Amino acid sequence: MNPPRIAERVLRRLVPAGIIGETIVGDAREEYAHNVARVGRLRARLLYWTNVVNVGKAYRGTAATIQPSHPAEPSALRSWLTGWPGDLRVAVRGLLRQPGFTAISVATLALGLGGSAAVFTLLDRVVLDPLPYPESHRLVKLTNRVPGVAADAEWNMSTAQYVYFSEQTRSFDNIALYRGFGATIQTPEGPQRARGWRVTASIFPLLGARAQLGRLITRQDDSPGAAAVALLSHGFWRSRFGSDPDVVGSTLSINGNPYQVVGVLESGVTAPGAAPGISGDLWAPLQIDPQGSFGNNHVFPMVARLAAEVTPITAEAELERLTQLLPDRFPNAYSQGFFERYGFRSKVTPLKQAIVGDVSQNLWILFAGVALVLLIAAANVANLYLVRMEDRRHELSVRQALGATKWTLARHVLAESWILSSVGGLLALLVGFWALPALAALAPGTLPRIDNVSFTEWTVTFIVVASLLVGIAIALHPIVHFGHSLATADMPGTERSSTHGRERQRMRAGLIMVQVALALTLVAAAGLLVESMRELNRVDPGVEPEGVITAGIFLTPTRYANDVEVWTAYRQMLERVRAIPGVQHAGMTAELPVLARFACTVQGFEDTEVYQRVDEAGLTTCAGQEPTTPGYFEAMGIPLLEGRTFTDGDNDDPSRGAVIVSQAFAHRFWPGEDPLGKGVRPSGRTEGAPYRVIGVVGDVPARALDGETAIAIYYPIVHNTDEARNWGGWMPTNMSLVVKSSLADPLLLAGEVRRAVQSVDPTVPVAHVASMEQIIRASTARLRFTSLLLGIAAAAALVLATVGLYGVVSYLVTRRTREIGIRIAIGAPPSAVRREVVRRSLVLVAGGAVIGLLLGLGATRAMQGILYGVEATDPITFVRAALMLVLVAALASWLPARRAARVDPVEALRAE
């Protein structure tokens, strides 16, 4: 009975050659057979291996004395490893002798690898890279679900929730509240607008923030009644104060109130979720009074750090329990009816997920697109490499006949492919360095974490690993399929049209089909995005943006006692702006279409049947409550559908109680009824004189062209009741000025508009000047960004697939020159030759197109969330993509087909 083969081979390697060795091996065989009969096969095997180990120990020290006198040959593995330097030198010389093949292959791989690396860097920075906060994996964002407003509606947190959760929760180590605010700062150069954050002191440990100068905001600063203090961001300190270290301790006028500067933050400190470029210039304390009165004001973002061993699901369950107790703790802010109406409940989301949002889907789609381009590039080079190996069959077979092993030949083939992919990878670094800034410049400003995107060690690692894998993939088929046939290739008596030749033809055909299939998937995906953009361009924005500019107007609240004084200032500003040559209309409103929040503010209705209809429909009575001046609808081009728009008299005589609603507002609350004359009250009030609807205007999109329609109600600046002449404790001091002009470039009016506004109040900054056309374009920036990049990837894929097909067809035509010459000599017309070449090419393209259609129908489903007005499986788009590929492929195959039809039979036969 024979022992284990592997064990016996090891034993033979350990013992000396000759009689002694054969004796030892024979004795081991006999002992193994005896042990099998005595203790069984398994234990006999173990005993045999034990003997092998003992023999190895016994001969380890005396191996030199019992080895043959001739020098030992190195092991196969060692020989294979030590032969790399020589093969690399040979491979470099061989590639330099074919500069055309080398240049095309390297350039193709460099473009594929460089594009993939650039998008990977973007993906890594935005999606994969951890947030720049300590223990960022434990940070979460707290929000409130309100399905009573909309199925996916979410509100931020309230100050009441912050106080209660800070007292009661055990799931968090720390909770912080913050809110952005606009700040007007008076400087010797004039009023300037700055962005700031009002925060609880607890936010700085969450962010890992430290002060470069001075100190941070403390709990004492955050206490009610404490002196007003402010922190400066590092960028604001440098740009506004010239890095002056004496700024700490100075006083800064913010919105007309004095604040003492207590410190300067280190560079890079940002509030969670802050858009690029608006990380905040100022930081001031919120100063929440735990014993004060609270309202139902869900406008504050809240972040927290989970306690050890606590998951977001566990924390959410605790918040659910505490949220149900809010009416007991804050009866003036919450009621059971509020919970029932809105389905109000808390939600816990990992902070990174909350910040990145649906952007990750777009970037993964882009990365998948450039990865497909890389695969097509690799397939293209693999096809070229197969052609190169075809031409070198004789050389490699001679090398094998002279003693080269299959492993040696495999090393040689792999050396060439790795040189190609490595040089391509080095050039990819240059391509990526060029492409990455272009990507960042094209990216929309709302893309989170896009600032400071640069190549990192992960980008270099990606290129190195991708280059290594591409090199292996290129060499894999030649190694597997050439290795076992090289010994007979091109040797006397060997048939040229062998089985292996057919295998290589099938391999080339398969690579072409793969390229076509991947290219079709990319072209179809890009086509879907193009269709989405077309649908968006057909959307009526509800405004006439041509010739319209907008600007932010920010009054200092301390300079105005009530809304009457505010209206007086606005009226004077509008009069002076309208007097500017070229200005046709001018007006103001609180929120602009497309960029507006149109927050949900509860409205009160005189007609009680409205509440019943709303309840039955599962809706709410909230709407975007927008203070608006006369002239706004005319300047913006929002059409008047019924009634009239505002006049100065509606503010001069607020007892009129005039209000204007959007068409969507009227349809929701008074369906099938005439809305004119209907009574409504702001902020959910049920007492006092109601406003009367005097007009209905057209709808505008709330946040983006592809977003929801705004449910909007437009109020005058001056309130209709004498309640301290303000809107329940606040005045509309922050407004957007809209100016309609006859100029081709309305932005030329920016300077005149600024002077007109500041001639009324020199402390008012005029900021964020932009044309309405720019604002509308910005609302579709993400889709345009994705469409553009995926379109570039699709174009690259189409070009690579076409070039690959052209190269393969040209090569096959060259190989079949003798056959084509014979066919022409015996009477075949040139047109028949052309048809045959094109037909064979189109068969490959058709096969690839079928695969691509199946692949694309599955792959594009992942894009449904970013498409607008078109289905991910739109048949027209896929048919167009397939027809485009077929036409391009027909052209790519017709050129070599025409050359084939011109073959001279005499020259073709003589060449053989």
mmCIF file of C-alpha atoms in Angstrom, residues 318-547:
data_model
loop_
_atom_site.group_PDB
_atom_site.id
_atom_site.type_symbol
_atom_site.label_atom_id
_atom_site.label_comp_id
_atom_site.label_asym_id
_atom_site.label_seq_id
_atom_site.Cartn_x
_atom_site.Cartn_y
_atom_site.Cartn_z
ATOM 1 C CA GLU A 318 -34.781 56.087 23.944
ATOM 2 C CA LEU A 319 -35.570 59.346 22.140
ATOM 3 C CA GLU A 320 -38.913 57.910 21.011
ATOM 4 C CA ARG A 321 -39.811 57.344 24.659
ATOM 5 C CA LEU A 322 -38.646 60.797 25.763
ATOM 6 C CA THR A 323 -40.352 62.544 22.854
ATOM 7 C CA GLN A 324 -43.729 61.188 23.934
ATOM 8 C CA LEU A 325 -43.197 62.930 27.299
ATOM 9 C CA LEU A 326 -42.612 66.404 25.811
ATOM 10 C CA PRO A 327 -46.238 67.546 26.330
ATOM 11 C CA ASP A 328 -45.879 66.909 30.068
ATOM 12 C CA ARG A 329 -42.637 68.878 30.324
ATOM 13 C CA PHE A 330 -43.538 71.685 27.859
ATOM 14 C CA PRO A 331 -47.350 71.931 27.672
ATOM 15 C CA ASN A 332 -47.185 75.367 26.025
ATOM 16 C CA ALA A 333 -45.070 74.048 23.153
ATOM 17 C CA TYR A 334 -46.428 70.519 22.567
ATOM 18 C CA SER A 335 -49.778 68.819 22.734
ATOM 19 C CA GLN A 336 -51.100 65.342 22.013
ATOM 20 C CA GLY A 337 -53.072 66.787 19.124
ATOM 21 C CA PHE A 338 -49.800 68.042 17.605
ATOM 22 C CA PHE A 339 -48.315 64.531 17.843
ATOM 23 C CA GLU A 340 -51.381 62.951 16.283
ATOM 24 C CA ARG A 341 -51.670 65.486 13.477
ATOM 25 C CA TYR A 342 -48.049 65.350 12.354
ATOM 26 C CA GLY A 343 -47.016 61.847 13.445
ATOM 27 C CA PHE A 344 -44.174 63.590 15.250
ATOM 28 C CA ARG A 345 -41.275 61.358 16.377
ATOM 29 C CA SER A 346 -37.503 61.626 16.706
ATOM 30 C CA LYS A 347 -34.905 60.110 14.408
ATOM 31 C CA VAL A 348 -31.195 59.305 14.847
ATOM 32 C CA THR A 349 -28.945 59.250 11.755
ATOM 33 C CA PRO A 350 -25.157 58.750 11.602
ATOM 34 C CA LEU A 351 -23.716 62.190 11.012
ATOM 35 C CA LYS A 352 -21.716 61.162 7.963
ATOM 36 C CA GLN A 353 -24.810 59.690 6.334
ATOM 37 C CA ALA A 354 -26.764 62.858 7.112
ATOM 38 C CA ILE A 355 -24.074 65.093 5.593
ATOM 39 C CA VAL A 356 -23.359 63.073 2.458
ATOM 40 C CA GLY A 357 -26.999 62.183 1.771
ATOM 41 C CA ASP A 358 -27.829 61.183 -1.787
ATOM 42 C CA VAL A 359 -24.543 62.589 -3.087
ATOM 43 C CA SER A 360 -22.939 59.199 -2.471
ATOM 44 C CA GLN A 361 -25.250 57.597 -5.046
ATOM 45 C CA ASN A 362 -24.171 60.093 -7.707
ATOM 46 C CA LEU A 363 -20.482 59.604 -7.001
ATOM 47 C CA TRP A 364 -20.735 55.807 -6.928
ATOM 48 C CA ILE A 365 -22.482 55.953 -10.305
ATOM 49 C CA LEU A 366 -19.686 58.141 -11.662
ATOM 50 C CA PHE A 367 -17.049 55.810 -10.260
ATOM 51 C CA ALA A 368 -18.802 52.821 -11.808
ATOM 52 C CA GLY A 369 -18.789 54.694 -15.120
ATOM 53 C CA VAL A 370 -15.056 55.411 -15.119
ATOM 54 C CA ALA A 371 -14.380 51.870 -13.882
ATOM 55 C CA LEU A 372 -16.191 50.586 -16.982
ATOM 56 C CA VAL A 373 -13.992 52.863 -19.100
ATOM 57 C CA LEU A 374 -10.947 51.348 -17.411
ATOM 58 C CA LEU A 375 -12.216 47.844 -18.188
ATOM 59 C CA ILE A 376 -12.758 48.810 -21.823
ATOM 60 C CA ALA A 377 -9.253 50.289 -21.963
ATOM 61 C CA ALA A 378 -7.804 47.121 -20.456
ATOM 62 C CA ALA A 379 -9.732 44.987 -22.964
ATOM 63 C CA ASN A 380 -8.415 47.172 -25.773
ATOM 64 C CA VAL A 381 -4.815 46.745 -24.667
ATOM 65 C CA ALA A 382 -5.406 43.036 -24.083
ATOM 66 C CA ASN A 383 -6.551 42.705 -27.694
ATOM 67 C CA LEU A 384 -3.470 44.566 -28.918
ATOM 68 C CA TYR A 385 -1.326 42.328 -26.742
ATOM 69 C CA LEU A 386 -2.918 39.218 -28.214
ATOM 70 C CA VAL A 387 -1.992 40.499 -31.662
ATOM 71 C CA ARG A 388 1.568 41.087 -30.449
ATOM 72 C CA MET A 389 1.732 37.548 -29.067
ATOM 73 C CA GLU A 390 0.430 36.197 -32.400
ATOM 74 C CA ASP A 391 3.345 37.833 -34.176
ATOM 75 C CA ARG A 392 5.828 36.451 -31.617
ATOM 76 C CA ARG A 393 4.708 32.820 -31.630
ATOM 77 C CA HIS A 394 7.792 31.671 -33.524
ATOM 78 C CA GLU A 395 10.165 33.559 -31.198
ATOM 79 C CA LEU A 396 8.547 32.144 -28.045
ATOM 80 C CA SER A 397 8.422 28.592 -29.444
ATOM 81 C CA VAL A 398 12.138 28.760 -30.231
ATOM 82 C CA ARG A 399 12.844 29.937 -26.688
ATOM 83 C CA GLN A 400 10.869 26.991 -25.325
ATOM 84 C CA ALA A 401 12.684 24.571 -27.632
ATOM 85 C CA LEU A 402 15.988 25.888 -26.266
ATOM 86 C CA GLY A 403 14.978 25.013 -22.700
ATOM 87 C CA ALA A 404 12.725 27.800 -21.430
ATOM 88 C CA THR A 405 10.012 26.425 -19.158
ATOM 89 C CA LYS A 406 6.370 27.446 -19.229
ATOM 90 C CA TRP A 407 6.950 29.405 -16.017
ATOM 91 C CA THR A 408 9.862 31.271 -17.577
ATOM 92 C CA LEU A 409 7.744 32.217 -20.595
ATOM 93 C CA ALA A 410 4.892 33.271 -18.314
ATOM 94 C CA ARG A 411 7.306 35.522 -16.418
ATOM 95 C CA HIS A 412 8.449 37.095 -19.673
ATOM 96 C CA VAL A 413 4.878 37.748 -20.838
ATOM 97 C CA LEU A 414 3.920 39.143 -17.422
ATOM 98 C CA ALA A 415 7.004 41.386 -17.384
ATOM 99 C CA GLU A 416 5.899 43.084 -20.595
ATOM 100 C CA SER A 417 2.311 43.596 -19.432
ATOM 101 C CA TRP A 418 3.431 44.965 -16.080
ATOM 102 C CA ILE A 419 5.772 47.425 -17.751
ATOM 103 C CA LEU A 420 2.894 48.671 -19.876
ATOM 104 C CA SER A 421 0.521 48.980 -16.911
ATOM 105 C CA SER A 422 3.204 50.505 -14.647
ATOM 106 C CA VAL A 423 4.152 53.209 -17.126
ATOM 107 C CA GLY A 424 0.446 53.774 -17.722
ATOM 108 C CA GLY A 425 0.000 54.103 -13.951
ATOM 109 C CA LEU A 426 2.799 56.693 -13.707
ATOM 110 C CA LEU A 427 1.223 58.725 -16.490
ATOM 111 C CA ALA A 428 -2.152 58.237 -14.773
ATOM 112 C CA LEU A 429 -0.800 60.240 -11.841
ATOM 113 C CA LEU A 430 -0.227 63.158 -14.216
ATOM 114 C CA VAL A 431 -3.659 62.690 -15.794
ATOM 115 C CA GLY A 432 -5.244 62.551 -12.345
ATOM 116 C CA PHE A 433 -3.403 65.666 -11.151
ATOM 117 C CA TRP A 434 -4.787 67.487 -14.185
ATOM 118 C CA ALA A 435 -8.286 66.018 -14.025
ATOM 119 C CA LEU A 436 -8.888 66.402 -10.272
ATOM 120 C CA PRO A 437 -8.859 70.235 -10.164
ATOM 121 C CA ALA A 438 -11.109 70.224 -13.234
ATOM 122 C CA LEU A 439 -13.533 67.880 -11.461
ATOM 123 C CA ALA A 440 -13.524 70.061 -8.345
ATOM 124 C CA ALA A 441 -14.162 73.168 -10.466
ATOM 125 C CA LEU A 442 -17.066 71.502 -12.268
ATOM 126 C CA ALA A 443 -18.588 70.164 -9.042
ATOM 127 C CA PRO A 444 -21.589 72.110 -7.721
ATOM 128 C CA GLY A 445 -20.985 74.345 -4.741
ATOM 129 C CA THR A 446 -23.521 72.370 -2.722
ATOM 130 C CA LEU A 447 -21.481 69.171 -2.966
ATOM 131 C CA PRO A 448 -20.464 68.411 0.649
ATOM 132 C CA ARG A 449 -16.803 68.068 1.631
ATOM 133 C CA ILE A 450 -15.583 69.134 -1.823
ATOM 134 C CA ASP A 451 -13.163 71.705 -0.414
ATOM 135 C CA ASN A 452 -9.449 70.833 -0.333
ATOM 136 C CA VAL A 453 -9.790 67.766 -2.552
ATOM 137 C CA SER A 454 -6.309 66.484 -3.422
ATOM 138 C CA PHE A 455 -4.431 63.291 -4.169
ATOM 139 C CA THR A 456 -3.690 61.250 -1.069
ATOM 140 C CA GLU A 457 -1.844 58.043 -0.293
ATOM 141 C CA TRP A 458 -5.105 56.223 -0.988
ATOM 142 C CA THR A 459 -5.143 57.589 -4.530
ATOM 143 C CA VAL A 460 -1.602 56.374 -5.140
ATOM 144 C CA THR A 461 -2.509 53.005 -3.618
ATOM 145 C CA PHE A 462 -5.525 52.789 -5.909
ATOM 146 C CA ILE A 463 -3.384 53.447 -8.996
ATOM 147 C CA VAL A 464 -0.713 50.944 -7.917
ATOM 148 C CA VAL A 465 -3.223 48.174 -7.185
ATOM 149 C CA ALA A 466 -5.259 48.897 -10.326
ATOM 150 C CA SER A 467 -2.102 48.914 -12.464
ATOM 151 C CA LEU A 468 -1.018 45.591 -10.978
ATOM 152 C CA LEU A 469 -4.398 43.964 -11.617
ATOM 153 C CA VAL A 470 -4.631 45.383 -15.143
ATOM 154 C CA GLY A 471 -1.166 44.033 -15.924
ATOM 155 C CA ILE A 472 -2.186 40.561 -14.755
ATOM 156 C CA ALA A 473 -5.451 40.729 -16.705
ATOM 157 C CA ILE A 474 -3.647 41.701 -19.922
ATOM 158 C CA ALA A 475 -1.166 38.823 -19.634
ATOM 159 C CA LEU A 476 -3.588 36.209 -18.343
ATOM 160 C CA HIS A 477 -4.890 34.883 -21.657
ATOM 161 C CA PRO A 478 -1.473 34.669 -23.372
ATOM 162 C CA ILE A 479 -0.056 32.831 -20.367
ATOM 163 C CA VAL A 480 -2.904 30.319 -20.191
ATOM 164 C CA HIS A 481 -3.578 29.703 -23.862
ATOM 165 C CA PHE A 482 -0.165 30.222 -25.446
ATOM 166 C CA GLY A 483 1.828 28.311 -22.848
ATOM 167 C CA HIS A 484 0.747 24.770 -23.728
ATOM 168 C CA SER A 485 0.985 25.282 -27.508
ATOM 169 C CA LEU A 486 4.220 27.234 -27.949
ATOM 170 C CA ALA A 487 6.360 24.132 -28.337
ATOM 171 C CA THR A 488 4.709 23.284 -31.638
ATOM 172 C CA ALA A 489 3.761 26.760 -32.852
ATOM 173 C CA ASP A 490 5.233 27.685 -36.182
ATOM 174 C CA MET A 491 7.343 24.533 -36.234
ATOM 175 C CA PRO A 492 7.628 22.426 -39.383
ATOM 176 C CA GLY A 493 4.608 20.310 -40.057
ATOM 177 C CA THR A 494 2.308 22.423 -37.928
ATOM 178 C CA GLU A 495 -1.019 23.586 -39.301
ATOM 179 C CA ARG A 496 -1.512 27.362 -39.191
ATOM 180 C CA SER A 497 -5.241 27.107 -38.635
ATOM 181 C CA SER A 498 -5.025 25.084 -35.474
ATOM 182 C CA THR A 499 -7.498 24.764 -32.646
ATOM 183 C CA HIS A 500 -5.423 27.246 -30.661
ATOM 184 C CA GLY A 501 -5.709 29.772 -33.488
ATOM 185 C CA ARG A 502 -9.469 29.472 -33.325
ATOM 186 C CA GLU A 503 -9.294 29.900 -29.538
ATOM 187 C CA ARG A 504 -7.345 33.119 -29.975
ATOM 188 C CA GLN A 505 -9.866 34.378 -32.510
ATOM 189 C CA ARG A 506 -12.669 33.609 -30.082
ATOM 190 C CA MET A 507 -10.762 35.440 -27.354
ATOM 191 C CA ARG A 508 -10.375 38.536 -29.522
ATOM 192 C CA ALA A 509 -14.033 38.371 -30.469
ATOM 193 C CA GLY A 510 -15.001 37.981 -26.828
ATOM 194 C CA LEU A 511 -12.984 41.043 -25.835
ATOM 195 C CA ILE A 512 -14.658 43.102 -28.546
ATOM 196 C CA MET A 513 -18.088 41.975 -27.362
ATOM 197 C CA VAL A 514 -17.177 42.906 -23.790
ATOM 198 C CA GLN A 515 -16.082 46.371 -24.913
ATOM 199 C CA VAL A 516 -19.265 46.874 -26.898
ATOM 200 C CA ALA A 517 -21.431 45.685 -24.000
ATOM 201 C CA LEU A 518 -19.742 47.990 -21.479
ATOM 202 C CA ALA A 519 -19.783 50.911 -23.905
ATOM 203 C CA LEU A 520 -23.489 50.415 -24.549
ATOM 204 C CA THR A 521 -24.184 50.432 -20.807
ATOM 205 C CA LEU A 522 -22.335 53.730 -20.393
ATOM 206 C CA VAL A 523 -23.880 55.346 -23.469
ATOM 207 C CA ALA A 524 -27.359 54.327 -22.297
ATOM 208 C CA ALA A 525 -26.716 55.690 -18.794
ATOM 209 C CA ALA A 526 -25.449 58.981 -20.206
ATOM 210 C CA GLY A 527 -28.460 59.084 -22.505
ATOM 211 C CA LEU A 528 -30.824 58.739 -19.558
ATOM 212 C CA LEU A 529 -29.166 61.687 -17.825
ATOM 213 C CA VAL A 530 -29.342 63.751 -21.006
ATOM 214 C CA GLU A 531 -33.055 62.981 -21.240
ATOM 215 C CA SER A 532 -33.429 64.039 -17.603
ATOM 216 C CA MET A 533 -31.756 67.356 -18.379
ATOM 217 C CA ARG A 534 -34.068 67.837 -21.349
ATOM 218 C CA GLU A 535 -37.080 67.204 -19.154
ATOM 219 C CA LEU A 536 -35.771 69.674 -16.589
ATOM 220 C CA ASN A 537 -35.239 72.291 -19.272
ATOM 221 C CA ARG A 538 -38.893 71.870 -20.208
ATOM 222 C CA VAL A 539 -40.020 72.576 -16.633
ATOM 223 C CA ASP A 540 -41.685 75.939 -16.243
ATOM 224 C CA PRO A 541 -39.776 77.702 -13.431
ATOM 225 C CA GLY A 542 -42.807 79.903 -12.825
ATOM 226 C CA VAL A 543 -40.703 83.018 -13.344
ATOM 227 C CA GLU A 544 -39.139 84.953 -16.231
ATOM 228 C CA PRO A 545 -35.434 84.974 -15.317
ATOM 229 C CA GLU A 546 -34.144 86.992 -18.281
ATOM 230 C CA GLY A 547 -32.845 90.364 -17.180
#
